[in-house]
């Protein structure tokens, strides 16, 4: 049997009232993303199509911090990062600091497939999106009341320390194995609330928040972007598998709970290997996640 699997995440971090109030809608959003990706895989579609379509759905869902529903930076503006990687050929595409592009993940894929580059940022990336006919939206499309409230809270001086300590992440990602044995990973985010304008996180950095290699695994990360970058989280998981010849779950556990056990922040990862086995690991209170392998029942979880 040709195995096929998909895992999605909707961010890792602390629990919050917002999550409790929206728990069932968050779970439905994750389930819909798995189902859309799984349907592609079932019909023989590529892992790249599965992860792109799953992430697009999450980008369109205002409950997650990516696309519509992105957090606001210190100027009260939305700047989005995304990346995608094809485990078959080491191909990758990434965008940083994009505005007004409805689905940054599709722009990342477009850059991978239609330009000689891997990574474009800002105005240049926007120009490519416009020229290629990708869907654009006005600023207000991306901004939700929930993120405005969080932004205002983060700007109240007395609350800043508390806010920074209480990390609430809602970045999205997907990893998949298709029937042809190819792996792919995709990650998309609005970044972190009240971050400096121009700040770039891990979600668009190949090897940090996104990585795929058919001979090891595909990984998508979430959490404190600065830590995922400096500890090269996604690539570490792939490399550990390669050198130790261990399972993908063992590699995720080692990188999160041992190698980075003293880290002062949140890290969460989802991963899949070339046999369709999954790795899911986080050091935070919760990570929104859902997965499905072959025709097994879909599983969706928020807490440990
Ligand atoms: N990793 C993302 C970033 O730092 C945030 C998140 O995962 O919620 O941009």
Coordinates of C-alpha atoms in Angstrom, one line a residue, residues 6-8 28-41 50 54 57-58 289-293 298-299:
X6 CA -0.9 14.9 6.5
X7 CA -0.5 16.9 9.7
X8 CA -1.4 20.5 10.2
X28 CA -13.2 22.6 12.8
X29 CA -10.6 24.9 11.0
X30 CA -7.9 22.3 11.6
X31 CA -10.1 19.4 10.5
X32 CA -11.1 21.2 7.3
X33 CA -7.4 21.9 6.5
X34 CA -6.5 18.2 7.0
X35 CA -9.5 17.1 4.9
X36 CA -8.6 19.4 2.0
X37 CA -5.0 18.2 2.0
X38 CA -5.9 14.5 2.6
X39 CA -8.4 14.6 -0.3
X40 CA -5.6 15.8 -2.7
X41 CA -3.3 13.0 -1.4
X50 CA -1.7 19.1 -0.2
X54 CA -4.2 23.1 3.7
X57 CA -7.5 27.3 4.2
X58 CA -5.9 28.2 7.5
X289 CA -2.9 20.2 15.6
X290 CA -4.7 17.6 13.5
X291 CA -3.6 14.7 11.4
X292 CA -4.7 11.8 9.2
X293 CA -2.8 8.9 7.8
X298 CA -8.8 12.2 11.7
X299 CA -7.4 13.2 15.0

